[in-house]
Amino acid sequence: MFSDRSYCGELTASDSGRDVSVSGWVDRKRDLGGIIFLEIRDVSGVIQAVFDSSVSAVNAETADSVRSEYVIQVKGRVRKRSDDTINPNITTGDIEIVADSINILNRSMVPPFSIDSRDNINEEVRLKYRFLDLRRDDMKEAMIMRHKAMQVTRNFLSARRFIEIETPILNKSTPEGARDFLVPSRLNRGEFYALPQSPQLFKQILMVSGFDRYFQIVKCFRDEDLRNDRQPEFTQIDMELSFITPGMIMETIEELIKVIVKEITGKEIDYSFPVITYDEAMSKYGKDAPDTRFGLEIRECSDIFANSTFNVFSSALSTGGVVRGFAVEDGGKLSRKMTDDYSEYVKKFGAKGFPMVKFNDGKFEGGISKFITDDEKSMVIERFGLKNPAVVFFSVDKEKIVNATLAGMRLKVAGDLDMIDNDKLNFLWATDFPLLEYHEEDKRYYAVHHPFTAPLPDQAGMLDNLTPENAVKMKAQAYDIVLNGVEIGGGSIRIADPELQSKIFKTIGMSDEEAKMKFSFLLDALQYGAPPHGGLALGLDRIMMLLLKRNSIREVIAFPKTQKGQCLMSDAPSPVVDDQLSELSIRVVKK
RNA sequence: GGGGUUGUAGCUCAGUUGGUUAGAGUACCUGCCUGUCACGCAGGGUGCCGCGAGUUCGAGUCUCGUCAACCCCGCCA
């Protein structure tokens, strides 16, 4: 019955004269009385079928009875349309099917929203009726493009001797990094699996096993709060390689990325990705994943205002804070209201305010200009290279807050002034991340990336006389890949030396016993001939979101969760019956 | 845990200073229509104004609480 099915969107003028059969959904009905047009939609597109009541009253009557989203099968002959009836808006607009028969395969309730992508539908409704939402062109495109990205990735990596190997979803919980999703074990009561935050340990084991190039397109799980680019389950293109340098990995990834970009957008990336160190990224952009599509680079100003009498500056500087800022040649577009709003807006970054001065004709005016001495003014002019009318924004606080504020405000101001070119794809590598981070609260070090990351080769010795002060100087062989200010992947060279590995564990306050309990299998493996190795993982969802210019990761995921982690379609998560709980020896404590 | 935005017809949204019967477009239903293509024309039904309190003679509108979706901080590579 369906073996001779043609795809609606794939019929062309060259099929005219052919008898075809199409099956799909009623996209639109135009009933003119004696003649009825149905647009039939399937995954490939739409095509118009014509029913003439003077040819077949029965068929016309059936066509008249169908409604939106009914599933029908239409057989008929493809015909070129006459010139005056061609519809240039659809790809099959130069042809139509002259129907011989119509068969209603299934009815549909009136859909809660139009399948037409022109309408902006409330996301809540879309998520509840995701099966209908996925019929819309935008979602269909996202799913097909996502498939293509995965396909070229598999082809690319397979051609380079990577082997795709699956790793366990039911895993051992390791409470480092993100919060784990736990899965109770029925066979081992009171014990739990964890869903993998990433296949990190297993892919390293695979290197020891001799699969010198591994990859996997794999779901990862992190029980943390959601954002527009963060879902509790997400997909990584995960890779690990043996006998490798960071440069070799970066080269391979760059090539892969270019293939994906070409496949999805048709664009050639004709530059090699700039490499920027972590320190440079932080000082110029205030974050490790900078958006370089616009300027507004940050400049250090603490030295300029070292002797400032302006209380806001002097008190912050005397208590270990910093003064930094950026200048924007705004062409007078920044209104008083906007800058006023900014000083409120920065509070979400923990800043107390957002001091500014206007620069015009070589002079400062407005804002805090009266607190700035002439000497300071000339230094500011030089530091920011001021020539044209501009506004200089400052942030004054502890370094962390200053960075967050300026990073956030760069983006805000650039957005408000329409300075961001949406067609740009600015990739870059961030390297030389700090290996460790000292937390004052609990007086211990934490691994910035993860504890298996190797330090720079010549820095391993620093572990022996580490202090909270010099710890920041110790860099990791870690690298992040960034697109338009969004981290889309990251990786590192791993520690292959069991001695160095246990030294790192000790440094982050993990005893031998504790390390053994958590990672014994990795530590064991390292002692049986571990090759030097390293790898990287790319966030597929984020890459798709950016390349398809969607404003949320949910737009490229078939069945995403809401910000509270719920699936509005299936209603997960949900309570379970007591029998299930008792089988697992679990009791729910009511809060 | 915290800050913000939004919530009115199936959908998208308007609703003035608190004022009597809550509106538009679209969808839906009925009829007419033989070249439409977001077909057209005529007619019709459509509301827990998110939910709960409060203020008031009177609340879609004001106040408080609450729920949900989204954005952000914290959290998270």
mmCIF file with all atom_site columns, N, CA, C and O in Angstrom, chain A residues 249-285:
data_model
loop_
_atom_site.group_PDB
_atom_site.id
_atom_site.type_symbol
_atom_site.label_atom_id
_atom_site.label_alt_id
_atom_site.label_comp_id
_atom_site.label_asym_id
_atom_site.label_entity_id
_atom_site.label_seq_id
_atom_site.pdbx_PDB_ins_code
_atom_site.Cartn_x
_atom_site.Cartn_y
_atom_site.Cartn_z
_atom_site.occupancy
_atom_site.B_iso_or_equiv
_atom_site.pdbx_formal_charge
_atom_site.auth_seq_id
_atom_site.auth_comp_id
_atom_site.auth_asym_id
_atom_site.auth_atom_id
_atom_site.pdbx_PDB_model_num
ATOM 1   N N  . ILE A 1 249 ? 45.649 17.667 18.919 1.00 0.00 ? 249 ILE A N  1
ATOM 2   C CA . ILE A 1 249 ? 44.215 17.582 19.215 1.00 0.00 ? 249 ILE A CA 1
ATOM 3   C C  . ILE A 1 249 ? 43.493 18.809 18.658 1.00 0.00 ? 249 ILE A C  1
ATOM 4   O O  . ILE A 1 249 ? 42.473 18.710 17.975 1.00 0.00 ? 249 ILE A O  1
ATOM 5   N N  . MET A 1 250 ? 44.079 19.975 18.932 1.00 0.00 ? 250 MET A N  1
ATOM 6   C CA . MET A 1 250 ? 43.427 21.211 18.499 1.00 0.00 ? 250 MET A CA 1
ATOM 7   C C  . MET A 1 250 ? 43.293 21.259 16.980 1.00 0.00 ? 250 MET A C  1
ATOM 8   O O  . MET A 1 250 ? 42.274 21.709 16.454 1.00 0.00 ? 250 MET A O  1
ATOM 9   N N  . GLU A 1 251 ? 44.308 20.772 16.300 1.00 0.00 ? 251 GLU A N  1
ATOM 10  C CA . GLU A 1 251 ? 44.270 20.750 14.845 1.00 0.00 ? 251 GLU A CA 1
ATOM 11  C C  . GLU A 1 251 ? 43.131 19.862 14.337 1.00 0.00 ? 251 GLU A C  1
ATOM 12  O O  . GLU A 1 251 ? 42.379 20.235 13.432 1.00 0.00 ? 251 GLU A O  1
ATOM 13  N N  . THR A 1 252 ? 43.032 18.679 14.926 1.00 0.00 ? 252 THR A N  1
ATOM 14  C CA . THR A 1 252 ? 41.981 17.743 14.515 1.00 0.00 ? 252 THR A CA 1
ATOM 15  C C  . THR A 1 252 ? 40.587 18.312 14.777 1.00 0.00 ? 252 THR A C  1
ATOM 16  O O  . THR A 1 252 ? 39.704 18.248 13.911 1.00 0.00 ? 252 THR A O  1
ATOM 17  N N  . ILE A 1 253 ? 40.419 18.901 15.953 1.00 0.00 ? 253 ILE A N  1
ATOM 18  C CA . ILE A 1 253 ? 39.114 19.458 16.313 1.00 0.00 ? 253 ILE A CA 1
ATOM 19  C C  . ILE A 1 253 ? 38.751 20.612 15.389 1.00 0.00 ? 253 ILE A C  1
ATOM 20  O O  . ILE A 1 253 ? 37.608 20.746 14.943 1.00 0.00 ? 253 ILE A O  1
ATOM 21  N N  . GLU A 1 254 ? 39.758 21.425 15.107 1.00 0.00 ? 254 GLU A N  1
ATOM 22  C CA . GLU A 1 254 ? 39.511 22.575 14.245 1.00 0.00 ? 254 GLU A CA 1
ATOM 23  C C  . GLU A 1 254 ? 38.999 22.108 12.884 1.00 0.00 ? 254 GLU A C  1
ATOM 24  O O  . GLU A 1 254 ? 38.059 22.671 12.329 1.00 0.00 ? 254 GLU A O  1
ATOM 25  N N  . GLU A 1 255 ? 39.627 21.062 12.390 1.00 0.00 ? 255 GLU A N  1
ATOM 26  C CA . GLU A 1 255 ? 39.206 20.509 11.107 1.00 0.00 ? 255 GLU A CA 1
ATOM 27  C C  . GLU A 1 255 ? 37.780 19.984 11.188 1.00 0.00 ? 255 GLU A C  1
ATOM 28  O O  . GLU A 1 255 ? 36.948 20.223 10.309 1.00 0.00 ? 255 GLU A O  1
ATOM 29  N N  . LEU A 1 256 ? 37.504 19.260 12.273 1.00 0.00 ? 256 LEU A N  1
ATOM 30  C CA . LEU A 1 256 ? 36.166 18.696 12.465 1.00 0.00 ? 256 LEU A CA 1
ATOM 31  C C  . LEU A 1 256 ? 35.113 19.801 12.533 1.00 0.00 ? 256 LEU A C  1
ATOM 32  O O  . LEU A 1 256 ? 34.065 19.735 11.889 1.00 0.00 ? 256 LEU A O  1
ATOM 33  N N  . ILE A 1 257 ? 35.432 20.835 13.315 1.00 0.00 ? 257 ILE A N  1
ATOM 34  C CA . ILE A 1 257 ? 34.499 21.955 13.469 1.00 0.00 ? 257 ILE A CA 1
ATOM 35  C C  . ILE A 1 257 ? 34.199 22.582 12.107 1.00 0.00 ? 257 ILE A C  1
ATOM 36  O O  . ILE A 1 257 ? 33.047 22.892 11.775 1.00 0.00 ? 257 ILE A O  1
ATOM 37  N N  . LYS A 1 258 ? 35.242 22.742 11.305 1.00 0.00 ? 258 LYS A N  1
ATOM 38  C CA . LYS A 1 258 ? 35.039 23.371 10.000 1.00 0.00 ? 258 LYS A CA 1
ATOM 39  C C  . LYS A 1 258 ? 34.140 22.516 9.105  1.00 0.00 ? 258 LYS A C  1
ATOM 40  O O  . LYS A 1 258 ? 33.319 23.032 8.343  1.00 0.00 ? 258 LYS A O  1
ATOM 41  N N  . VAL A 1 259 ? 34.288 21.203 9.223  1.00 0.00 ? 259 VAL A N  1
ATOM 42  C CA . VAL A 1 259 ? 33.433 20.303 8.451  1.00 0.00 ? 259 VAL A CA 1
ATOM 43  C C  . VAL A 1 259 ? 31.977 20.424 8.913  1.00 0.00 ? 259 VAL A C  1
ATOM 44  O O  . VAL A 1 259 ? 31.050 20.480 8.103  1.00 0.00 ? 259 VAL A O  1
ATOM 45  N N  . ILE A 1 260 ? 31.792 20.498 10.228 1.00 0.00 ? 260 ILE A N  1
ATOM 46  C CA . ILE A 1 260 ? 30.431 20.619 10.767 1.00 0.00 ? 260 ILE A CA 1
ATOM 47  C C  . ILE A 1 260 ? 29.811 21.953 10.338 1.00 0.00 ? 260 ILE A C  1
ATOM 48  O O  . ILE A 1 260 ? 28.667 22.006 9.880  1.00 0.00 ? 260 ILE A O  1
ATOM 49  N N  . VAL A 1 261 ? 30.580 23.036 10.470 1.00 0.00 ? 261 VAL A N  1
ATOM 50  C CA . VAL A 1 261 ? 30.063 24.356 10.104 1.00 0.00 ? 261 VAL A CA 1
ATOM 51  C C  . VAL A 1 261 ? 29.656 24.370 8.632  1.00 0.00 ? 261 VAL A C  1
ATOM 52  O O  . VAL A 1 261 ? 28.585 24.869 8.271  1.00 0.00 ? 261 VAL A O  1
ATOM 53  N N  . LYS A 1 262 ? 30.512 23.782 7.801  1.00 0.00 ? 262 LYS A N  1
ATOM 54  C CA . LYS A 1 262 ? 30.208 23.736 6.366  1.00 0.00 ? 262 LYS A CA 1
ATOM 55  C C  . LYS A 1 262 ? 28.908 22.970 6.112  1.00 0.00 ? 262 LYS A C  1
ATOM 56  O O  . LYS A 1 262 ? 28.061 23.382 5.323  1.00 0.00 ? 262 LYS A O  1
ATOM 57  N N  . GLU A 1 263 ? 28.764 21.849 6.803  1.00 0.00 ? 263 GLU A N  1
ATOM 58  C CA . GLU A 1 263 ? 27.589 21.006 6.607  1.00 0.00 ? 263 GLU A CA 1
ATOM 59  C C  . GLU A 1 263 ? 26.308 21.720 7.056  1.00 0.00 ? 263 GLU A C  1
ATOM 60  O O  . GLU A 1 263 ? 25.273 21.628 6.411  1.00 0.00 ? 263 GLU A O  1
ATOM 61  N N  . ILE A 1 264 ? 26.397 22.445 8.151  1.00 0.00 ? 264 ILE A N  1
ATOM 62  C CA . ILE A 1 264 ? 25.191 23.036 8.745  1.00 0.00 ? 264 ILE A CA 1
ATOM 63  C C  . ILE A 1 264 ? 24.866 24.393 8.128  1.00 0.00 ? 264 ILE A C  1
ATOM 64  O O  . ILE A 1 264 ? 23.705 24.711 7.867  1.00 0.00 ? 264 ILE A O  1
ATOM 65  N N  . THR A 1 265 ? 25.893 25.226 7.924  1.00 0.00 ? 265 THR A N  1
ATOM 66  C CA . THR A 1 265 ? 25.623 26.586 7.461  1.00 0.00 ? 265 THR A CA 1
ATOM 67  C C  . THR A 1 265 ? 26.026 26.811 6.010  1.00 0.00 ? 265 THR A C  1
ATOM 68  O O  . THR A 1 265 ? 25.650 27.823 5.426  1.00 0.00 ? 265 THR A O  1
ATOM 69  N N  . GLY A 1 266 ? 26.818 25.893 5.447  1.00 0.00 ? 266 GLY A N  1
ATOM 70  C CA . GLY A 1 266 ? 27.314 26.093 4.095  1.00 0.00 ? 266 GLY A CA 1
ATOM 71  C C  . GLY A 1 266 ? 28.503 27.033 4.045  1.00 0.00 ? 266 GLY A C  1
ATOM 72  O O  . GLY A 1 266 ? 29.074 27.274 2.993  1.00 0.00 ? 266 GLY A O  1
ATOM 73  N N  . LYS A 1 267 ? 28.877 27.582 5.220  1.00 0.00 ? 267 LYS A N  1
ATOM 74  C CA . LYS A 1 267 ? 29.970 28.562 5.246  1.00 0.00 ? 267 LYS A CA 1
ATOM 75  C C  . LYS A 1 267 ? 31.325 27.883 5.405  1.00 0.00 ? 267 LYS A C  1
ATOM 76  O O  . LYS A 1 267 ? 31.450 26.878 6.080  1.00 0.00 ? 267 LYS A O  1
ATOM 77  N N  . GLU A 1 268 ? 32.347 28.498 4.772  1.00 0.00 ? 268 GLU A N  1
ATOM 78  C CA . GLU A 1 268 ? 33.725 28.060 4.983  1.00 0.00 ? 268 GLU A CA 1
ATOM 79  C C  . GLU A 1 268 ? 34.337 28.925 6.076  1.00 0.00 ? 268 GLU A C  1
ATOM 80  O O  . GLU A 1 268 ? 34.282 30.146 5.992  1.00 0.00 ? 268 GLU A O  1
ATOM 81  N N  . ILE A 1 269 ? 34.912 28.296 7.072  1.00 0.00 ? 269 ILE A N  1
ATOM 82  C CA . ILE A 1 269 ? 35.699 29.062 8.045  1.00 0.00 ? 269 ILE A CA 1
ATOM 83  C C  . ILE A 1 269 ? 37.107 29.134 7.481  1.00 0.00 ? 269 ILE A C  1
ATOM 84  O O  . ILE A 1 269 ? 37.791 28.125 7.377  1.00 0.00 ? 269 ILE A O  1
ATOM 85  N N  . ASP A 1 270 ? 37.526 30.358 7.111  1.00 0.00 ? 270 ASP A N  1
ATOM 86  C CA . ASP A 1 270 ? 38.778 30.463 6.367  1.00 0.00 ? 270 ASP A CA 1
ATOM 87  C C  . ASP A 1 270 ? 39.926 30.980 7.220  1.00 0.00 ? 270 ASP A C  1
ATOM 88  O O  . ASP A 1 270 ? 40.905 31.486 6.707  1.00 0.00 ? 270 ASP A O  1
ATOM 89  N N  . TYR A 1 271 ? 39.804 30.866 8.540  1.00 0.00 ? 271 TYR A N  1
ATOM 90  C CA . TYR A 1 271 ? 40.916 31.282 9.398  1.00 0.00 ? 271 TYR A CA 1
ATOM 91  C C  . TYR A 1 271 ? 41.234 30.137 10.337 1.00 0.00 ? 271 TYR A C  1
ATOM 92  O O  . TYR A 1 271 ? 40.385 29.270 10.582 1.00 0.00 ? 271 TYR A O  1
ATOM 93  N N  . SER A 1 272 ? 42.464 30.105 10.828 1.00 0.00 ? 272 SER A N  1
ATOM 94  C CA . SER A 1 272 ? 42.727 29.121 11.873 1.00 0.00 ? 272 SER A CA 1
ATOM 95  C C  . SER A 1 272 ? 42.405 29.774 13.218 1.00 0.00 ? 272 SER A C  1
ATOM 96  O O  . SER A 1 272 ? 42.590 30.977 13.402 1.00 0.00 ? 272 SER A O  1
ATOM 97  N N  . PHE A 1 273 ? 41.894 28.981 14.122 1.00 0.00 ? 273 PHE A N  1
ATOM 98  C CA . PHE A 1 273 ? 41.324 29.535 15.350 1.00 0.00 ? 273 PHE A CA 1
ATOM 99  C C  . PHE A 1 273 ? 42.403 30.216 16.188 1.00 0.00 ? 273 PHE A C  1
ATOM 100 O O  . PHE A 1 273 ? 43.429 29.607 16.486 1.00 0.00 ? 273 PHE A O  1
ATOM 101 N N  . PRO A 1 274 ? 42.165 31.478 16.561 1.00 0.00 ? 274 PRO A N  1
ATOM 102 C CA . PRO A 1 274 ? 43.129 32.161 17.415 1.00 0.00 ? 274 PRO A CA 1
ATOM 103 C C  . PRO A 1 274 ? 43.276 31.421 18.749 1.00 0.00 ? 274 PRO A C  1
ATOM 104 O O  . PRO A 1 274 ? 42.317 30.806 19.223 1.00 0.00 ? 274 PRO A O  1
ATOM 105 N N  . VAL A 1 275 ? 44.469 31.507 19.306 1.00 0.00 ? 275 VAL A N  1
ATOM 106 C CA . VAL A 1 275 ? 44.715 30.896 20.609 1.00 0.00 ? 275 VAL A CA 1
ATOM 107 C C  . VAL A 1 275 ? 44.977 32.010 21.601 1.00 0.00 ? 275 VAL A C  1
ATOM 108 O O  . VAL A 1 275 ? 45.781 32.905 21.351 1.00 0.00 ? 275 VAL A O  1
ATOM 109 N N  . ILE A 1 276 ? 44.281 31.976 22.710 1.00 0.00 ? 276 ILE A N  1
ATOM 110 C CA . ILE A 1 276 ? 44.443 33.013 23.716 1.00 0.00 ? 276 ILE A CA 1
ATOM 111 C C  . ILE A 1 276 ? 44.624 32.306 25.057 1.00 0.00 ? 276 ILE A C  1
ATOM 112 O O  . ILE A 1 276 ? 43.987 31.287 25.311 1.00 0.00 ? 276 ILE A O  1
ATOM 113 N N  . THR A 1 277 ? 45.533 32.824 25.864 1.00 0.00 ? 277 THR A N  1
ATOM 114 C CA . THR A 1 277 ? 45.712 32.173 27.166 1.00 0.00 ? 277 THR A CA 1
ATOM 115 C C  . THR A 1 277 ? 44.581 32.588 28.101 1.00 0.00 ? 277 THR A C  1
ATOM 116 O O  . THR A 1 277 ? 43.931 33.623 27.905 1.00 0.00 ? 277 THR A O  1
ATOM 117 N N  . TYR A 1 278 ? 44.396 31.771 29.094 1.00 0.00 ? 278 TYR A N  1
ATOM 118 C CA . TYR A 1 278 ? 43.391 32.060 30.111 1.00 0.00 ? 278 TYR A CA 1
ATOM 119 C C  . TYR A 1 278 ? 43.626 33.441 30.716 1.00 0.00 ? 278 TYR A C  1
ATOM 120 O O  . TYR A 1 278 ? 42.701 34.249 30.837 1.00 0.00 ? 278 TYR A O  1
ATOM 121 N N  . ASP A 1 279 ? 44.875 33.721 31.081 1.00 0.00 ? 279 ASP A N  1
ATOM 122 C CA . ASP A 1 279 ? 45.183 35.003 31.721 1.00 0.00 ? 279 ASP A CA 1
ATOM 123 C C  . ASP A 1 279 ? 44.824 36.180 30.822 1.00 0.00 ? 279 ASP A C  1
ATOM 124 O O  . ASP A 1 279 ? 44.253 37.174 31.264 1.00 0.00 ? 279 ASP A O  1
ATOM 125 N N  . GLU A 1 280 ? 45.156 36.027 29.533 1.00 0.00 ? 280 GLU A N  1
ATOM 126 C CA . GLU A 1 280 ? 44.873 37.100 28.591 1.00 0.00 ? 280 GLU A CA 1
ATOM 127 C C  . GLU A 1 280 ? 43.364 37.272 28.417 1.00 0.00 ? 280 GLU A C  1
ATOM 128 O O  . GLU A 1 280 ? 42.845 38.394 28.363 1.00 0.00 ? 280 GLU A O  1
ATOM 129 N N  . ALA A 1 281 ? 42.654 36.152 28.334 1.00 0.00 ? 281 ALA A N  1
ATOM 130 C CA . ALA A 1 281 ? 41.197 36.217 28.184 1.00 0.00 ? 281 ALA A CA 1
ATOM 131 C C  . ALA A 1 281 ? 40.573 36.928 29.371 1.00 0.00 ? 281 ALA A C  1
ATOM 132 O O  . ALA A 1 281 ? 39.693 37.781 29.220 1.00 0.00 ? 281 ALA A O  1
ATOM 133 N N  . MET A 1 282 ? 41.044 36.580 30.562 1.00 0.00 ? 282 MET A N  1
ATOM 134 C CA . MET A 1 282 ? 40.469 37.190 31.765 1.00 0.00 ? 282 MET A CA 1
ATOM 135 C C  . MET A 1 282 ? 40.753 38.684 31.797 1.00 0.00 ? 282 MET A C  1
ATOM 136 O O  . MET A 1 282 ? 39.876 39.477 32.150 1.00 0.00 ? 282 MET A O  1
ATOM 137 N N  . SER A 1 283 ? 41.963 39.087 31.423 1.00 0.00 ? 283 SER A N  1
ATOM 138 C CA . SER A 1 283 ? 42.270 40.505 31.552 1.00 0.00 ? 283 SER A CA 1
ATOM 139 C C  . SER A 1 283 ? 41.626 41.327 30.437 1.00 0.00 ? 283 SER A C  1
ATOM 140 O O  . SER A 1 283 ? 41.238 42.460 30.646 1.00 0.00 ? 283 SER A O  1
ATOM 141 N N  . LYS A 1 284 ? 41.485 40.755 29.243 1.00 0.00 ? 284 LYS A N  1
ATOM 142 C CA . LYS A 1 284 ? 40.883 41.529 28.149 1.00 0.00 ? 284 LYS A CA 1
ATOM 143 C C  . LYS A 1 284 ? 39.364 41.459 28.112 1.00 0.00 ? 284 LYS A C  1
ATOM 144 O O  . LYS A 1 284 ? 38.702 42.359 27.602 1.00 0.00 ? 284 LYS A O  1
ATOM 145 N N  . TYR A 1 285 ? 38.822 40.334 28.562 1.00 0.00 ? 285 TYR A N  1
ATOM 146 C CA . TYR A 1 285 ? 37.388 40.134 28.396 1.00 0.00 ? 285 TYR A CA 1
ATOM 147 C C  . TYR A 1 285 ? 36.656 39.781 29.692 1.00 0.00 ? 285 TYR A C  1
ATOM 148 O O  . TYR A 1 285 ? 35.441 39.673 29.711 1.00 0.00 ? 285 TYR A O  1
#
